[in-house]
Short mmCIF file of C-alpha atoms and ligand atoms in Angstrom, two decimals:
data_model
loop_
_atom_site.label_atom_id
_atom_site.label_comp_id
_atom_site.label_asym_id
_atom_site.label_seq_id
_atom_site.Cartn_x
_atom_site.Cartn_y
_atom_site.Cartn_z
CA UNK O 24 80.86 347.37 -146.28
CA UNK O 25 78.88 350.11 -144.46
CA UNK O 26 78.92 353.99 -144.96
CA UNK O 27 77.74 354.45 -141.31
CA UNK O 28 77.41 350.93 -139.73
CA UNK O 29 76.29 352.25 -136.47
CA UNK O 30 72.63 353.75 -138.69
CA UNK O 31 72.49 351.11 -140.84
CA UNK O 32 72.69 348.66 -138.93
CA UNK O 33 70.78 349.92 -136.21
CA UNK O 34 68.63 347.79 -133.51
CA UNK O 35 65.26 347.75 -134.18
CA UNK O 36 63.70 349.27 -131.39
CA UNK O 37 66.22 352.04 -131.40
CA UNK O 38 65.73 352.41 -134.82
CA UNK O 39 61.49 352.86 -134.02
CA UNK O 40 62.68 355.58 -130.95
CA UNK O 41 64.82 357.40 -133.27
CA UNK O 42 62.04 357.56 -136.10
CA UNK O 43 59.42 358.53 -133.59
CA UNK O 44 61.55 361.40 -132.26
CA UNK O 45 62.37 362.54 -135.27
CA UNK O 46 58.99 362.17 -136.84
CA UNK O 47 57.61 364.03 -133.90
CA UNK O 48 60.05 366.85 -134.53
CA UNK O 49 58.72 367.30 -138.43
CA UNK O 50 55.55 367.07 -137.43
CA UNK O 51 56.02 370.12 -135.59
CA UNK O 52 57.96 371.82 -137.63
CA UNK O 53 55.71 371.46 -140.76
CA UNK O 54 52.50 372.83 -138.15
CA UNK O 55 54.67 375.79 -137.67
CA UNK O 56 55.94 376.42 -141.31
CA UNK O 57 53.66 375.31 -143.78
CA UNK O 58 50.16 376.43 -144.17
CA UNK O 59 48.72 373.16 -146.38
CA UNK O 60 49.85 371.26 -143.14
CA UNK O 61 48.50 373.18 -140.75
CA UNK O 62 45.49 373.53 -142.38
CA UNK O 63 45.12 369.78 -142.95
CA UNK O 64 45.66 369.09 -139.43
CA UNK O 65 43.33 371.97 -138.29
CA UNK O 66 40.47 370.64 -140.52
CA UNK O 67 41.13 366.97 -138.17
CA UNK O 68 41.53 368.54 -135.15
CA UNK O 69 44.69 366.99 -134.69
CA UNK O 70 47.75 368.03 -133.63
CA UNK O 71 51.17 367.45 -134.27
CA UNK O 72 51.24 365.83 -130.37
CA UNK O 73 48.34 363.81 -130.61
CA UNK O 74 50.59 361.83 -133.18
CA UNK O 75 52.53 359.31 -130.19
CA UNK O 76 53.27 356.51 -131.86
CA UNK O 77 54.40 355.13 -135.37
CA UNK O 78 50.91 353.88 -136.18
CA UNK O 79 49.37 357.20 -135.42
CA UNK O 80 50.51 358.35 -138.62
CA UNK O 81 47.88 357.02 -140.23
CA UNK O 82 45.72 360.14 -139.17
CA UNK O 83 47.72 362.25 -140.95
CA UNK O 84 46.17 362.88 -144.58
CA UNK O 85 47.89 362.26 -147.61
CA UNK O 86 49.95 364.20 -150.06
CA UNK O 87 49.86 364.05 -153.32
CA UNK O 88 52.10 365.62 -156.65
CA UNK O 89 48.69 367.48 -156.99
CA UNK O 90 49.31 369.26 -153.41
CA UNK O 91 52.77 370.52 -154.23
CA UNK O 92 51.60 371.92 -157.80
CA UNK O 93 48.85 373.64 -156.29
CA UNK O 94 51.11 375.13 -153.64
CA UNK O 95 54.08 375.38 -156.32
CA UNK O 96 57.01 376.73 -156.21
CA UNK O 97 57.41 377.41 -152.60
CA UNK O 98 54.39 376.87 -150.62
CA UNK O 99 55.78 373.78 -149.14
CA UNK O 100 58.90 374.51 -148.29
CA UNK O 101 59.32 374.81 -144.23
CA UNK O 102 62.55 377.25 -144.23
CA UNK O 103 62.59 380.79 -145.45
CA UNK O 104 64.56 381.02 -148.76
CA UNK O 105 67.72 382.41 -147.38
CA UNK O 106 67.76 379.26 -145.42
CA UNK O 107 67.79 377.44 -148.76
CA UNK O 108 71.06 376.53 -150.77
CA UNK O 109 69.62 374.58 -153.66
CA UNK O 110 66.50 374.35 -155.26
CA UNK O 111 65.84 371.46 -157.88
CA UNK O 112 62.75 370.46 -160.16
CA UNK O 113 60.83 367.02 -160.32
CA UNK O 114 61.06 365.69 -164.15
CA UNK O 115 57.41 365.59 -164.29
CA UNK O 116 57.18 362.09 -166.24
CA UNK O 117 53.56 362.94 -165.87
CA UNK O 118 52.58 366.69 -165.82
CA UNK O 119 54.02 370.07 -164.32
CA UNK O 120 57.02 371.23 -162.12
CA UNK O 121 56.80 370.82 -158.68
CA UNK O 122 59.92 372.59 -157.23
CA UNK O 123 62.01 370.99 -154.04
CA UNK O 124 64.49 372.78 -151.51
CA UNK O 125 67.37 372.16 -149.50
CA UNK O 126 68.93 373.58 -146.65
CA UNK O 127 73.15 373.29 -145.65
CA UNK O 128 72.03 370.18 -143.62
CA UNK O 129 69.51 368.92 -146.13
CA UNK O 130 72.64 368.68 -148.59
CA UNK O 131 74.70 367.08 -145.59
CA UNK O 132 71.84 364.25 -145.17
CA UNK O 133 72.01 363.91 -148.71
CA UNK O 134 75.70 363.55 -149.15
CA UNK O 135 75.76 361.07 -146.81
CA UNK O 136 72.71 358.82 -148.02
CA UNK O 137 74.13 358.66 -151.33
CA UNK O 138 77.66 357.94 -149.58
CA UNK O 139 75.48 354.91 -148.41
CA UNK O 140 73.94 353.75 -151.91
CA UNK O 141 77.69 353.67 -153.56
CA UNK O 142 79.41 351.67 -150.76
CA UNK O 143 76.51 349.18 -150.74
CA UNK O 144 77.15 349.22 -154.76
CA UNK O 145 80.96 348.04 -154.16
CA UNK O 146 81.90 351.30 -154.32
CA UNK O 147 85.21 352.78 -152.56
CA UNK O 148 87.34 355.81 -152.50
CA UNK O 149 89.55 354.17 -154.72
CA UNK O 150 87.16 353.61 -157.70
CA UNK O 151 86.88 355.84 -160.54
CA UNK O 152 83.03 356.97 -160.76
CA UNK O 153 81.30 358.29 -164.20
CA UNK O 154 78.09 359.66 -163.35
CA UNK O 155 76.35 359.88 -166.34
CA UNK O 156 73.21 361.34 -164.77
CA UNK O 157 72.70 364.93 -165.94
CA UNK O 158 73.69 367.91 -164.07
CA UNK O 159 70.27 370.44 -163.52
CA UNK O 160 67.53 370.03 -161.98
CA UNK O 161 67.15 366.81 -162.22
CA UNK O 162 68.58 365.20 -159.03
CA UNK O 163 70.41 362.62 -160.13
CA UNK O 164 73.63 363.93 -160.91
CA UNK O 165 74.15 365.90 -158.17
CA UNK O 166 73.38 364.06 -155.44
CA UNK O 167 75.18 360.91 -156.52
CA UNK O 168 78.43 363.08 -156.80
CA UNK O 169 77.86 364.59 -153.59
CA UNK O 170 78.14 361.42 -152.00
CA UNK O 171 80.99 359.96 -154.34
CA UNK O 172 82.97 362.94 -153.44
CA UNK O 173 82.12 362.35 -149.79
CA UNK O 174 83.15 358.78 -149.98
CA UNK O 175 86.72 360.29 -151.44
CA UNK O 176 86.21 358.65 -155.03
CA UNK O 177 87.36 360.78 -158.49
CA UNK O 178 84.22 361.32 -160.17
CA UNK O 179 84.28 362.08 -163.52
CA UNK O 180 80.78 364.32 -164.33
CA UNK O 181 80.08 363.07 -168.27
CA UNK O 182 76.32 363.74 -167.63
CA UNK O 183 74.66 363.52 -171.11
CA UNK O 184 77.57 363.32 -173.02
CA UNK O 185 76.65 361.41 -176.25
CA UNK O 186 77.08 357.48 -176.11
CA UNK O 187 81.00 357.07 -178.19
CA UNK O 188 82.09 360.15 -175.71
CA UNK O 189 80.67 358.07 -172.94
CA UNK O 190 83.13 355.22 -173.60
CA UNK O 191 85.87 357.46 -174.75
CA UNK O 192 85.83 358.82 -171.80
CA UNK O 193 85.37 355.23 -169.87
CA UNK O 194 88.63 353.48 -171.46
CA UNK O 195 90.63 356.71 -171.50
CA UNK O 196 90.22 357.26 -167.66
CA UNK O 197 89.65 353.77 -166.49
CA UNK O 198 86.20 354.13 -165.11
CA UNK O 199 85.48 351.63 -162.22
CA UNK O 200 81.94 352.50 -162.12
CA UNK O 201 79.36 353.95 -164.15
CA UNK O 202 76.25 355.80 -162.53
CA UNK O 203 73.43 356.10 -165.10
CA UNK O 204 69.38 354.71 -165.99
CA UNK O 205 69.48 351.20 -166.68
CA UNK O 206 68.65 352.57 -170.18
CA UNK O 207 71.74 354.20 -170.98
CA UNK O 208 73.59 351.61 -169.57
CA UNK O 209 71.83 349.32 -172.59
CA UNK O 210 72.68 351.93 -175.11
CA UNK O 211 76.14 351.74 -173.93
CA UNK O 212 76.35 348.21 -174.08
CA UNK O 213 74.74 348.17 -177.41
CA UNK O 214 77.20 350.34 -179.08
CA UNK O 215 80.18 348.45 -177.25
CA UNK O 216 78.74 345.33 -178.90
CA UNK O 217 77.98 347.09 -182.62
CA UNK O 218 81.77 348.14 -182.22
CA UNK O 219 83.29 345.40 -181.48
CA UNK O 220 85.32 347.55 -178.59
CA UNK O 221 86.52 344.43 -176.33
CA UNK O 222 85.70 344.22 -172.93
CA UNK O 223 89.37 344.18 -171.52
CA UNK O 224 89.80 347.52 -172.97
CA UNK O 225 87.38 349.12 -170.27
CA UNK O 226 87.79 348.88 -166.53
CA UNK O 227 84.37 348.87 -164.96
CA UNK O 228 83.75 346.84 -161.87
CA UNK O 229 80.08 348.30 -160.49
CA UNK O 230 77.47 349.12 -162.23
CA UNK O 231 74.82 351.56 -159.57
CA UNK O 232 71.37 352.04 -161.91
CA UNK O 233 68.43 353.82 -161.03
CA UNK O 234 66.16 356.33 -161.88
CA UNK O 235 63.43 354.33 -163.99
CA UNK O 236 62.43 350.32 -163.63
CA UNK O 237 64.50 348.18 -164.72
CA UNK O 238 64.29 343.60 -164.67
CA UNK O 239 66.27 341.23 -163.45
CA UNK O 240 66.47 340.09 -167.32
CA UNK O 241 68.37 343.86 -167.73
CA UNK O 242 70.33 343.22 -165.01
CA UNK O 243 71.91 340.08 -166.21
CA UNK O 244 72.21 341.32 -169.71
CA UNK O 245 74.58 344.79 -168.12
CA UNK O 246 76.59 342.34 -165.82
CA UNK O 247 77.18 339.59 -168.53
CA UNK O 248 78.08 342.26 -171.12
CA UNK O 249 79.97 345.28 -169.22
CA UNK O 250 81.44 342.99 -166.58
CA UNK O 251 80.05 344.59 -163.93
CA UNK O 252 78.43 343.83 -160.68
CA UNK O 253 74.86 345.91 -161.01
CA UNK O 254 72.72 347.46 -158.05
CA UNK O 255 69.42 349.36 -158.32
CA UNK O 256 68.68 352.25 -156.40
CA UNK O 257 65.76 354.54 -155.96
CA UNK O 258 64.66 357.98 -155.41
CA UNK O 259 62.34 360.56 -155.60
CA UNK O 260 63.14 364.65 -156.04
CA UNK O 261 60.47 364.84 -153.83
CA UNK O 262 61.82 363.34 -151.04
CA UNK O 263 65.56 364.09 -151.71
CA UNK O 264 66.50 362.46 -155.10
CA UNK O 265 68.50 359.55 -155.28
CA UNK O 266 69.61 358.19 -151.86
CA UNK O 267 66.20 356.54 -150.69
CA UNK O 268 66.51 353.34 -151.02
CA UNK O 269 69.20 350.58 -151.93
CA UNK O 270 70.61 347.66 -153.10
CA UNK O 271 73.52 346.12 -151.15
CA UNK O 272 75.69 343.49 -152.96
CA UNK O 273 73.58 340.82 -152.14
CA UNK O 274 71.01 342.08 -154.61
CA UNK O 275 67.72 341.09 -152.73
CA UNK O 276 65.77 344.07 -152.55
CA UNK O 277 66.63 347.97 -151.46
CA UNK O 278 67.02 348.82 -148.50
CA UNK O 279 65.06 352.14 -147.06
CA UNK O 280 67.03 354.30 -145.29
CA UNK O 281 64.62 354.29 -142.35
CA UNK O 282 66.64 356.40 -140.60
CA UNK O 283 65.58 359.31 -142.10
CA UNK O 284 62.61 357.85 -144.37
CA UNK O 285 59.32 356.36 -143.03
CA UNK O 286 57.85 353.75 -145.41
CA UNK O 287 54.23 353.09 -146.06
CA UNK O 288 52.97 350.55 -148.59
CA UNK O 289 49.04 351.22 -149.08
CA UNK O 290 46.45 350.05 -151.88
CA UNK O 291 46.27 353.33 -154.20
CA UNK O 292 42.21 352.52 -154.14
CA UNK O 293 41.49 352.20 -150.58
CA UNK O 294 44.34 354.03 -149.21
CA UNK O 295 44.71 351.10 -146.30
CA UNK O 296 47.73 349.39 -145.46
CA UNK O 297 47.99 346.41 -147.67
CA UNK O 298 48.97 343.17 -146.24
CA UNK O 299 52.41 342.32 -145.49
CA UNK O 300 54.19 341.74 -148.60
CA UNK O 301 51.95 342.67 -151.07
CA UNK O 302 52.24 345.03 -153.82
CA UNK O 303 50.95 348.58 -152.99
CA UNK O 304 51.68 352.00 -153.70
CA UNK O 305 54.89 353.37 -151.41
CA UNK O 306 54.05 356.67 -149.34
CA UNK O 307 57.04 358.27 -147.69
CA UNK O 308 57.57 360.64 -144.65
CA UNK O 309 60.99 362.66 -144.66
CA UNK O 310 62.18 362.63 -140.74
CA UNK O 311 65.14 364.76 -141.03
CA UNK O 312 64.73 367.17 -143.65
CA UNK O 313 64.59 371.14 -143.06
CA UNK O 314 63.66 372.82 -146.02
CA UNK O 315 61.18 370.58 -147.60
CA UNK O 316 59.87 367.96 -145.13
CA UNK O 317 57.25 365.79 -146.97
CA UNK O 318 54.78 363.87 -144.74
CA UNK O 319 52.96 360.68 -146.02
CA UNK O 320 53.62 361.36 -149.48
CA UNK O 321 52.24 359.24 -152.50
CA UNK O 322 54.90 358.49 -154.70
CA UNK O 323 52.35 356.88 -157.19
CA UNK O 324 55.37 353.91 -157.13
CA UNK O 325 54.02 350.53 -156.85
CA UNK O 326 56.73 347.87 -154.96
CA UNK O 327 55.76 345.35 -152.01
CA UNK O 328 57.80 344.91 -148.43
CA UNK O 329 60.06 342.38 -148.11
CA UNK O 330 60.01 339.55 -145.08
CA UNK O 331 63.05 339.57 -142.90
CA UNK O 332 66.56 339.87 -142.62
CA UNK O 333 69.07 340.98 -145.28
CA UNK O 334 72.71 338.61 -144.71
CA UNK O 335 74.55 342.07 -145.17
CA UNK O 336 73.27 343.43 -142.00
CA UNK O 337 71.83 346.51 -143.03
CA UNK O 338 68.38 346.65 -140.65
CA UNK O 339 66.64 349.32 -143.07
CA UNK O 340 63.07 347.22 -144.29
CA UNK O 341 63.27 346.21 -147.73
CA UNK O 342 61.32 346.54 -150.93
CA UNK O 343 61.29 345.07 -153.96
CA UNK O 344 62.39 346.55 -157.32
CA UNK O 345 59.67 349.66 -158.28
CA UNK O 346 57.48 347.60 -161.17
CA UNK O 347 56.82 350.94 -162.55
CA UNK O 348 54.03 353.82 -161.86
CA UNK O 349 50.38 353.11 -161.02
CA UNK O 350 49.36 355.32 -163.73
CA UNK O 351 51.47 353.06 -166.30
CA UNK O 352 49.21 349.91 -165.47
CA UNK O 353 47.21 348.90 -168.39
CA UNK O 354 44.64 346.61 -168.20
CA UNK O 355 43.61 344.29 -171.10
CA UNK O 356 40.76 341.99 -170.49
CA UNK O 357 41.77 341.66 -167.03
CA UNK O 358 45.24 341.31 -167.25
CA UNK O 359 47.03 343.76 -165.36
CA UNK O 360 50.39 344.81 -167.70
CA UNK O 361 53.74 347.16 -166.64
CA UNK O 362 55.23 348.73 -170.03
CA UNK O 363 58.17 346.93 -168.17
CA UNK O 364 56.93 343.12 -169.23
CA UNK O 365 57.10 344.49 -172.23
CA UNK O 366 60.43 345.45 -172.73
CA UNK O 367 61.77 342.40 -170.89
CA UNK O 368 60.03 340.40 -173.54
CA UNK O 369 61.19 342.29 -176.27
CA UNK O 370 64.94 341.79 -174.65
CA UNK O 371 64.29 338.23 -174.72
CA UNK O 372 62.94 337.55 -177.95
CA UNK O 373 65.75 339.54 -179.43
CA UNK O 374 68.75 339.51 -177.21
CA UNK O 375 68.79 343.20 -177.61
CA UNK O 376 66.97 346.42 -176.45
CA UNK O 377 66.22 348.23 -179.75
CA UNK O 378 64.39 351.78 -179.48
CA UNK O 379 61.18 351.34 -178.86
CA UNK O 380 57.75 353.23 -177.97
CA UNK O 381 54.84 351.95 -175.84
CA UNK O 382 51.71 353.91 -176.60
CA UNK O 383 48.43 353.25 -174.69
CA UNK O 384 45.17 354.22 -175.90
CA UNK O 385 41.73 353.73 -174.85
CA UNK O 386 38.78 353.50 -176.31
CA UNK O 387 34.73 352.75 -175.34
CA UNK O 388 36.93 352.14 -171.93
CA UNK O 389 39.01 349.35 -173.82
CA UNK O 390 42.94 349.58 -173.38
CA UNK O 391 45.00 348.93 -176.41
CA UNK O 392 48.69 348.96 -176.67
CA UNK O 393 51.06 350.04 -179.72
CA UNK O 394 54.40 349.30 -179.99
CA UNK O 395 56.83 351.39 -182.75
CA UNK O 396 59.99 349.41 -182.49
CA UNK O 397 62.94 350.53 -184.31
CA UNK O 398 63.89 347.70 -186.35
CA UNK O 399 65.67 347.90 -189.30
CA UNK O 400 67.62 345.25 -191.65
CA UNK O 401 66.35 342.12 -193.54
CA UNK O 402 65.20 340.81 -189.90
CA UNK O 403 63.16 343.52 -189.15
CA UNK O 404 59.64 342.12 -190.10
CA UNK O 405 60.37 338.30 -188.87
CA UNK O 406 61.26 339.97 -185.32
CA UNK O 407 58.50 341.98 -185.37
CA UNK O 408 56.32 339.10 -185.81
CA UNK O 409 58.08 337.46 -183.14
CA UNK O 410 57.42 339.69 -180.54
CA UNK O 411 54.01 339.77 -180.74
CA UNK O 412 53.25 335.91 -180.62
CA UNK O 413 56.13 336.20 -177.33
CA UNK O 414 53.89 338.92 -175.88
CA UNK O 415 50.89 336.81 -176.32
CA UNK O 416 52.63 333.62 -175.01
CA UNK O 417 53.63 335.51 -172.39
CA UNK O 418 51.54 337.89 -171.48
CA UNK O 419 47.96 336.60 -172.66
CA UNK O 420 47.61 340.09 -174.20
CA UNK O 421 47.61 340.93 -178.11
CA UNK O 422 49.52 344.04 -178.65
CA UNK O 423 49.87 346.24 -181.90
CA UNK O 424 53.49 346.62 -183.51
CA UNK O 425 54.60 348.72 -185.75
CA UNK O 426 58.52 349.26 -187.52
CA UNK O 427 59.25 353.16 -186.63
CA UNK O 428 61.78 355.00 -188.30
CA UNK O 429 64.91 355.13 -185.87
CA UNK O 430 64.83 358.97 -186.41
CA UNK O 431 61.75 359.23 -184.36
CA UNK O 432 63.47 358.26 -181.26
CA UNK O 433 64.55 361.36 -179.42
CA UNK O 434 68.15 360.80 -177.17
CA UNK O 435 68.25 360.20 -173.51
CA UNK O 436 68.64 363.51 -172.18
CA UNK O 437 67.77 362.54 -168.68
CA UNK O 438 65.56 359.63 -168.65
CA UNK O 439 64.18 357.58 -171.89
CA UNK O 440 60.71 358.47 -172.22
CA UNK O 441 59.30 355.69 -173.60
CA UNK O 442 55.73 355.35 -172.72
CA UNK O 443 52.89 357.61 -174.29
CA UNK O 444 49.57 357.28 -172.16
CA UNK O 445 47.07 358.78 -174.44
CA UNK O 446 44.24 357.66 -172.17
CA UNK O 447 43.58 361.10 -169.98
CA UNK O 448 44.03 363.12 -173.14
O1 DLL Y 526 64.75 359.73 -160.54
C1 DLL Y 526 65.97 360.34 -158.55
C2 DLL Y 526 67.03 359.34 -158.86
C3 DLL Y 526 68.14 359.73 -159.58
C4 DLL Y 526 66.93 358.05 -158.39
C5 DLL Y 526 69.15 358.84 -159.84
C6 DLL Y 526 67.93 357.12 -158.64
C7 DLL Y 526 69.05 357.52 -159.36
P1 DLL Y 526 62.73 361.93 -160.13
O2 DLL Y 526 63.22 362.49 -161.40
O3 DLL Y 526 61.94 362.80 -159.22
O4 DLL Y 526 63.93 361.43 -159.25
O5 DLL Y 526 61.88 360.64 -160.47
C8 DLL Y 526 61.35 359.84 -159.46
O6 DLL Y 526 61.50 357.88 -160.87
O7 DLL Y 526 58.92 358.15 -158.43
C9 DLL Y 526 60.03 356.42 -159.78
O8 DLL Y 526 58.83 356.41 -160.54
C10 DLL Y 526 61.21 356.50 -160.73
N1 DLL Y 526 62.38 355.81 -160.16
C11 DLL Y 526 63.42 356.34 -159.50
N2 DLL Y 526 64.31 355.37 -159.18
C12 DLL Y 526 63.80 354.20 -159.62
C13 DLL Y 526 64.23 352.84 -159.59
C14 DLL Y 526 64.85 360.44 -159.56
N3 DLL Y 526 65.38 352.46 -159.07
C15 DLL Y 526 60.62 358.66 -160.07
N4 DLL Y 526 63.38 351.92 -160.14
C16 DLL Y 526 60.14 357.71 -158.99
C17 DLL Y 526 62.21 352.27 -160.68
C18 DLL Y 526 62.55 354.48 -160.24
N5 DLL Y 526 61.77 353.53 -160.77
#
């Protein structure tokens, strides 16, 4: 099932035409409108029609979270602000606000994208759909509801309602799907389980999870549990929010809307193209947007391209699940480690997701991780233990672990924030 079969499943080559017309068309627009652009061309000598192919892109400098901060809050935008009907906020995992803008179309595109994401999720008009992203200026919760709305389905906005209002709310109105991180998804789960609430009393067919990483090992602990089917998706405030890139049902990577996204996937040290399917950092150029086009940005994400054809039909390149943030590697004698191994193994070794904290330290240039788990009962020290000798199986790293009172664990308000990178402070 297709939201618009006649984009997403577009020929190649008319797919490359379409991007390089469009493309061409930003290009211009951001010379026109937006002074860092302008003057980042000027300083090349380049200009927007000296860019005639795909591939000539690469001329084009960078731009980086540090660009839009510097130019915040409206330097970048490319319409005037009468022009613009929304404005959100990125959550800044990892410093200030960088504000983004959209225009009546930009909202249109959007509506539509996201239309995209839910269909490919199982969605239809006829499901019941509880976003529990939050509403503000975080993108997440509007832009899935645009597109559930524009797909026809009742969507029931719980945003950040607490966990037992969450399923309340679930069995009273029969959710069919659920919209939310991975991570409240687990603390859902969790408290069905502690409960003892049984699985027939709730409805839920789809599961559509995105906003932080998130394993396969999650994945089949959500489906198994809420009897769902589950789908990742992925987005960026910068770029739009959610609706960039998707799962379809055949769970085998997300698929870019290329239509209206260029992808890049370059080594964050040398900035050059990495090798077909390897993992890189993902830069992405906006070809439709009005009010805040973004060209060749660096979305710090690190994922690899995927080789050929998806069976759904969908022609939009795909990518693998984000493994998290290049600024959340930590390396340990070598060993390259995502706070996501981490969690998987502490899912595995306990057949749970308890609160947990990841903090990374350095010291004489030597990384060290901590881990305050929230642990609690008779058990608590054995599974500690446990952990770490699974982490060091598993990982070849020693990590520190520590029982933390449950109490330190702030709620998900609109994404966990689990890691604490202590190293540039
Ligand atoms: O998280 C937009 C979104 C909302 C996407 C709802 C999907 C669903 P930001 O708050 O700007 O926007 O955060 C963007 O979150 O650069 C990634 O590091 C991370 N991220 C988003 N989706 C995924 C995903 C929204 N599916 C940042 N897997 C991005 C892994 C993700 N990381």
């Amino acid at each position: 099932m297709y939201w618009e079969p006649e984009k997403e499943c577009l020929d190649k080559e008319e797919l490359v035409d379409l991007q390089l017309e469009r493309l061409q068309a930003t290009l211009n627009r951001v010379y026109a409108h937006v002074p860092f652009y302008r003057k980042n061309f000027d300083a090349l000598s380049i200009e927007p029609s000296d860019i005639k192919t795909l591939a000539d892109l690469s001329k084009v400098p960078f731009t980086t979270k540090e660009d839009l901060r510097e130019n915040y809050p409206y330097g970048h935008f490319a319409t005037p602000l009468r022009d613009v009907v929304r404005i959100h906020a990125s959550s800044g995992t990892t410093g200030s606000f960088v504000a983004v803008g959209y225009s009546r179309n930009d909202i249109k595109t959007w509506s539509n994208l996201t239309a995209r994401v839910l269909v490919a999720g199982g969605v239809t008009k006829d499901d019941v759909v509880q976003v529990a992203f939050s509403y503000g200026l975080f993108t997440g919760g509007f832009g899935l509801t645009y597109g559930a709305e524009r797909l026809g389905a009742s969507v029931i906005p719980t945003a950040h309602a607490k966990v037992p209002l969450q399923i309340k709310i679930m069995k009273d109105f029969k959710s069919t799907a659920l919209l939310c991180t991975p991570s409240l998804a687990l603390q859902i789960l969790d408290y069905i389980k502690q409960s003892d609430i049984p699985l027939a009393s709730l409805s839920l067919k789809w599961g559509l999870f995105g906003a932080e990483p998130w394993s396969e090992r999650v994945r089949k602990e959500l489906e198994a549990g809420l009897g769902i089917t589950a789908t990742d998706n992925y987005g960026l405030s910068e770029i739009i929010g959610p609706g960039v890139a998707f799962e379809c049902l055949e769970k085998n990577g997300l698929h870019f809307n290329e239509d209206h996204f260029l992808a890049e996937i370059v080594d964050p040290v040398t900035l050059k193209p990495v090798p077909a399917g390897e993992l890189g950092e993902l830069v992405v150029t906006t070809l439709t947007k009005e009010a805040f086009p973004m060209i060749r940005y660096r979305t710090g994400d690190l994922t690899r391209f995927m080789p050929g054809q998806c069976p759904c039909g969908r022609t939009g390149v795909r990518m693998t699940p984000v493994l998290g943030r290049n600024d959340d590697i930590v390396v340990m004698r070598g060993i390259k480690v995502f706070p996501s191994q981490i969690e998987e193994v502490l899912l595995d070794t306990l057949g749970r997701l308890p609160e947990y904290r990841i903090i990374i330290e350095r010291d004489k240039g030597v990384d060290s991780i901590t881990t305050r788990l929230g642990l609690s009962g008779e058990n608590a020290a054995r599974e500690m233990e446990l952990f770490k000798k699974r982490i060091e199986e598993k990982l070849g790293i020693g990590v520190v672990a520590e029982l933390a009172d449950v109490d330190e664990f702030s709620p998900i308000e609109v994404k966990a924030r689990r890691i604490l990178d202590k190293r540039n402070t």
